[in-house]
C-alpha positions in Angstrom: -32.2 -28.1 116.7 -28.0 -29.4 115.0 -30.5 -30.2 111.7 -32.4 -27.6 111.3 -29.3 -25.2 111.7 -27.2 -26.2 109.2 -30.2 -26.2 107.1 -30.6 -22.9 107.6 -27.3 -22.4 106.5 -27.2 -22.9 103.4 -30.1 -20.2 102.3 -26.4 -17.9 102.7 -24.4 -18.0 101.0 -21.5 -16.4 104.0 -22.9 -19.8 105.7 -21.6 -23.1 106.2 -22.6 -25.8 104.3 -24.9 -28.1 104.9 -23.4 -31.3 105.3 -24.4 -33.0 102.9 -21.2 -33.5 100.1 -22.5 -34.3 96.3 -20.7 -37.9 96.2 -23.9 -38.7 99.0 -26.0 -40.7 98.3 -29.2 -39.0 96.7 -32.4 -40.5 99.0 -34.9 -41.8 96.8 -38.0 -40.0 97.6 -40.9 -41.2 95.2 -42.6 -41.6 98.2 -43.9 -38.1 97.2 -44.6 -39.0 93.9 -48.8 -39.1 94.7 -47.9 -35.1 95.9 -46.1 -34.6 93.4 -48.8 -34.9 90.5 -51.3 -32.9 92.3 -49.3 -29.9 92.8 -48.2 -30.0 89.6 -52.0 -30.2 88.6 -53.6 -27.3 90.6 -49.6 -25.7 88.8 -51.2 -26.2 84.8 -51.6 -23.9 83.1 -54.7 -23.8 80.8 -54.8 -20.4 79.3 -55.0 -20.9 76.2 -53.1 -16.6 75.6 -50.7 -18.5 79.3 -47.0 -20.2 78.7 -45.7 -22.4 80.7 -41.9 -24.1 79.6 -38.9 -25.1 81.0 -35.9 -25.7 78.9 -32.3 -25.6 78.9 -31.2 -22.6 77.3 -26.6 -22.2 76.6 -25.3 -18.1 78.7 -22.3 -17.5 78.8 -20.8 -20.2 77.7 -22.6 -23.4 79.8 -26.2 -24.2 79.9 -28.6 -22.6 82.6 -32.2 -23.5 83.3 -35.0 -21.4 82.9 -38.6 -21.9 84.3 -41.3 -19.5 82.4 -44.4 -19.6 84.3 -47.4 -16.8 83.5 -51.1 -17.2 82.5 -51.5 -14.3 79.9 -47.9 -13.1 77.3 -49.0 -9.8 77.2 -48.2 -9.2 80.8 -45.2 -7.8 82.5 -42.0 -10.1 82.9 -39.6 -10.7 85.7 -36.7 -12.3 85.7 -35.9 -13.2 89.1 -32.3 -13.3 90.3 -32.3 -16.4 93.3 -30.6 -16.1 96.8 -27.7 -18.7 96.8 -25.5 -18.2 95.8 -26.4 -22.4 95.1 -30.9 -21.7 96.1 -32.1 -22.3 93.3 -36.3 -20.5 94.3 -37.0 -23.3 91.0 -38.6 -26.1 93.4 -39.9 -24.2 95.9 -41.8 -21.7 93.4 -44.6 -23.7 94.5 -45.3 -22.6 96.9 -46.2 -18.9 96.5 -45.8 -17.7 93.5 -48.9 -18.7 91.2 -51.3 -15.6 92.1 -47.4 -12.8 90.5 -48.6 -15.8 87.5 -52.0 -13.9 86.5 -50.1 -10.4 86.2 -46.9 -11.5 85.5 -44.9 -14.4 84.0 -42.2 -14.8 85.9 -38.5 -16.3 85.0 -36.7 -18.4 86.8 -33.1 -19.3 86.2 -31.1 -21.7 88.6 -27.4 -20.1 88.5 -24.7 -21.5 88.2 -23.4 -24.4 89.9 -26.4 -24.8 91.5 -29.7 -26.9 90.8 -30.5 -28.2 87.1 -28.2 -26.4 85.9 -25.1 -27.5 88.0 -26.1 -31.0 86.3 -25.9 -29.8 82.9 -22.4 -29.0 82.9 -19.3 -30.7 84.3 -17.5 -28.5 87.0 -13.9 -28.9 85.4 -16.0 -26.3 83.1 -17.3 -23.9 85.8 -15.4 -24.0 88.4 -12.6 -21.1 87.8 -16.0 -18.9 86.1 -17.5 -18.4 89.5 -16.9 -15.4 90.4 -20.2 -12.7 90.9 -18.7 -11.0 87.3 -19.6 -14.0 85.8 -23.0 -14.3 87.3 -23.9 -10.6 86.4 -23.2 -11.8 82.1 -25.0 -14.5 82.7 -28.4 -12.2 84.4 -27.9 -9.7 80.9 -27.7 -12.8 79.2 -30.5 -14.2 79.6 -32.3 -10.9 79.8 -31.9 -10.4 75.9 -32.3 -13.1 75.8 -36.0 -13.3 76.4 -36.2 -10.2 75.4 -35.9 -11.5 71.6 -38.1 -14.4 72.5 -40.6 -13.2 74.5 -41.2 -10.0 72.5 -40.6 -7.8 75.9 -39.0 -4.0 75.7 -38.1 -4.1 79.0 -37.7 -6.5 82.0 -38.4 -6.0 85.2 -35.8 -6.7 87.8 -36.2 -8.8 91.2 -33.8 -10.5 92.9 -33.6 -12.4 96.7 -30.8 -12.3 99.1 -27.7 -13.9 97.5 -29.4 -12.8 93.9 -28.5 -9.1 94.7 -25.5 -8.7 95.0 -26.6 -9.9 91.1 -28.5 -8.2 90.1 -28.1 -4.7 91.9 -24.4 -5.0 89.1 -26.6 -6.0 86.3 -29.3 -3.2 86.8 -25.9 -0.4 87.2 -25.1 -2.3 84.0 -27.3 -2.6 81.6 -30.8 -0.2 83.0 -31.6 0.0 79.4 -33.1 -3.9 79.7 -34.9 -2.6 82.6 -38.9 -1.0 83.3 -37.2 -1.6 87.5 -35.7 -3.5 89.9 -37.3 -5.4 92.9 -34.3 -6.5 96.4 -36.2 -9.2 98.5 -32.8 -8.7 101.1 -31.4 -7.1 99.4 -27.2 -7.0 100.0 -26.2 -3.4 101.6 -22.5 -3.9 102.7 -21.7 -7.4 104.0 -19.6 -6.1 107.3 -22.1 -4.4 108.2 -25.0 -6.8 107.6 -22.7 -9.0 110.1 -22.3 -6.5 112.6 -26.0 -6.0 112.9 -27.3 -9.5 112.6 -24.6 -11.0 114.9 -25.4 -7.6 117.8 -29.3 -8.9 117.4 -28.8 -13.0 117.8 -25.9 -12.2 121.1 -28.4 -9.4 122.4 -31.9 -11.3 122.5 -29.9 -14.7 124.0 -28.3 -13.0 126.3 -32.0 -11.5 127.3 -33.9 -14.6 127.6 -31.4 -16.5 129.1 -29.7 -18.6 126.2 -27.0 -19.3 128.2 -25.1 -21.5 125.4 -25.7 -18.2 123.0 -23.9 -16.0 124.6 -21.0 -18.2 125.3 -20.8 -19.3 121.6 -21.1 -15.7 119.8 -19.0 -13.6 122.8 -15.9 -16.7 122.0 -15.7 -14.4 118.5 -16.7 -10.9 119.6 -16.9 -8.8 118.2 -17.8 -10.0 115.2 -16.9 -8.6 112.3 -14.0 -6.6 114.1 -10.3 -6.5 113.1 -10.1 -10.4 112.5 -10.3 -12.1 109.1 -14.2 -13.5 108.2 -13.9 -16.6 108.0 -16.4 -20.0 108.0 -16.1 -21.1 111.4 -16.9 -16.9 112.7 -19.8 -16.7 110.7 -21.3 -20.0 111.0 -21.5 -18.8 115.1 -23.0 -15.0 114.1 -25.4 -16.9 111.5 -26.2 -19.8 114.2 -28.2 -17.8 116.8 -29.7 -14.3 114.9 -31.3 -17.1 112.2 -32.5 -18.7 115.6 -33.9 -16.6 117.1 -36.4 -15.7 113.9 -33.9 -13.9 111.4 -34.2 -16.7 108.5 -38.1 -17.0 109.4 -40.2 -14.4 111.3 -40.9 -16.0 114.7 -39.1 -19.3 114.5 -36.5 -21.4 114.7 -36.3 -22.8 111.3 -38.0 -23.3 108.2 -38.3 -26.9 107.1 -41.7 -25.2 104.9 -38.5 -23.9 102.8 -35.8 -26.7 102.9 -37.9 -29.5 102.5 -40.1 -27.8 99.5 -37.9 -29.1 96.6 -40.0 -33.1 97.8 -43.2 -31.7 96.8 -42.2 -29.9 93.2 -42.7 -31.8 90.6 -40.3 -29.7 88.5 -37.7 -31.5 90.7 -36.4 -34.9 90.2 -34.4 -36.4 93.1 -31.0 -35.8 91.4 -32.1 -31.8 91.5 -33.0 -32.6 94.4 -30.1 -33.6 95.6 -27.9 -31.5 93.5 -29.0 -28.2 96.3 -26.4 -29.7 98.8 -24.4 -29.9 95.8 -24.7 -26.3 94.1 -23.7 -25.2 98.1 -20.9 -27.3 99.1 -19.5 -26.0 94.9 -20.0 -22.7 95.8 -19.9 -21.1 98.8 -15.5 -21.8 98.8 -15.4 -20.1 95.4 -17.4 -17.2 96.1 -17.1 -16.2 99.6 -13.6 -13.7 99.5 -15.6 -11.6 96.1 -19.0 -11.5 98.3 -17.3 -11.2 101.6 -16.0 -6.9 99.9 -19.4 -6.3 98.3 -20.2 -2.8 99.5 -23.2 -0.7 97.9 -22.9 2.5 100.2 -21.2 4.1 97.6 -23.7 3.7 94.7 -25.3 7.0 94.4 -27.8 7.3 91.4 -30.4 4.1 90.4 -30.6 4.6 86.6 -33.8 3.1 87.3 -36.4 2.7 89.9 -35.9 0.9 92.3 -38.1 -0.6 94.9 -37.2 -2.6 97.7 -39.3 -5.9 99.2 -38.3 -4.8 103.6 -38.4 -7.8 106.6 -38.7 -5.9 109.4 -37.3 -9.3 111.3 -34.9 -9.9 109.1 -31.1 -10.6 110.5 -29.9 -12.5 107.6 -29.8 -10.0 105.3 -30.4 -6.6 108.4 -33.0 -4.5 106.4 -31.5 -1.4 108.4 -29.0 -0.8 106.0 -30.9 -1.4 103.0 -33.9 1.7 104.6 -30.1 4.0 105.0 -29.4 3.7 101.6 -32.4 3.7 99.8 -33.2 7.2 101.5 -30.7 8.8 100.8 -30.5 6.8 96.8 -31.5 9.1 93.8 -33.7 7.8 91.6 -36.8 8.0 88.8 -38.3 6.4 91.0 -37.3 4.1 94.9 -39.5 2.7 97.2 -39.3 0.7 100.2 -41.8 -1.4 101.6 -41.8 -2.6 104.9 -43.1 -6.7 105.9 -44.1 -6.0 109.0 -44.2 -10.4 110.0 -41.1 -11.3 107.7 -38.1 -11.9 108.2 -36.5 -12.6 105.0 -38.2 -15.2 104.0 -40.4 -12.2 102.4 -42.4 -14.2 99.1 -43.4 -17.6 101.5 -43.9 -15.6 105.0 -46.1 -12.8 103.6 -47.3 -14.0 99.5 -50.1 -11.7 99.5 -48.1 -8.6 100.8 -46.1 -8.9 98.4 -48.3 -9.7 95.1 -49.8 -5.9 95.8 -47.5 -4.8 96.5 -45.8 -5.6 92.8 -49.0 -4.0 91.7 -48.5 -1.3 93.4 -44.7 -0.1 93.0 -44.0 -2.4 90.2 -46.7 -2.9 88.0 -46.7 1.0 86.9 -43.9 0.7 86.4 -44.0 -1.2 83.7 -46.3 0.9 81.9 -49.4 -1.4 83.4 -51.8 0.7 86.1 -52.5 -0.8 89.1 -56.0 -2.3 87.7 -54.7 -3.3 84.4 -54.8 -1.0 82.6 -51.8 0.0 79.3 -50.3 3.7 80.5 -48.4 6.5 78.6 
């Protein structure tokens, strides 16, 4: 369980990094090459009006890696902001994204300090730029670039976990760029999230008679309390809620996600190792800022907002998001509960993810649920 738990902690900014470090030897995964070729063939977009591109573009003074996929260039475009902060979606998008590509052109990018973007730039040139506002500026600049390159009037902004911090700020600062915002595993208030998550873990551990978990969690209680939220306290506070299905519902581990990049045709061995290296590189530099994140004071949201909320999410608990959504004023707002998901909604319930996007988001981009243009 120790190895699985250390991997789980990679997903969220407030969790401790994987034991791997940037200087460690990169494992040879060439044995997976035949499987990658099959995945690549399955993913290949052959529709003449489709788009399947990967490239580096200069954003915010560095080169950032971009992946664009869709069956029809005329479909609405989604800009997806991944979690982490260094947990890119590109190496696992093959697990869930293909159905979305029939109705949207989907853009994923490796943020600064993450994945292939980490490999494209000298770390010394990036280290001092790792601040939330810089990530926000990157997302805005990329949205502007995509509008021009793909002749889009506006984009749909979609984000997961840590990415919701970046995307919420981007939507608030540049609403003119976006048809709508979709938050998945939304962060509203970090301290509230910490408390809800911890309480769930301790409550569940007591109910199941897990004396090890109770002992570890009681040692840092009350949490977060008035003490500093250190990495050491965060590791304990996150360990048990995720073990009890707070990351992937009904599962103690999420191997499908953390080992999924081994089958990705979009990532070579160096890029796969850069996932862990990016977590190590970014975590300490962003943690203090992240712990101050609080959107509870946002009472008016300038564009349509849709929140996808996992009923079992205790990585970024859904209750604070539902409370915020009930009070906020917006041109359109909708909360969608995913009853069999925790934090990994697109992976856990990909069918409902697509249906929800068609029902609540595509119409906001001027396209009806059946595909007809709307006024």
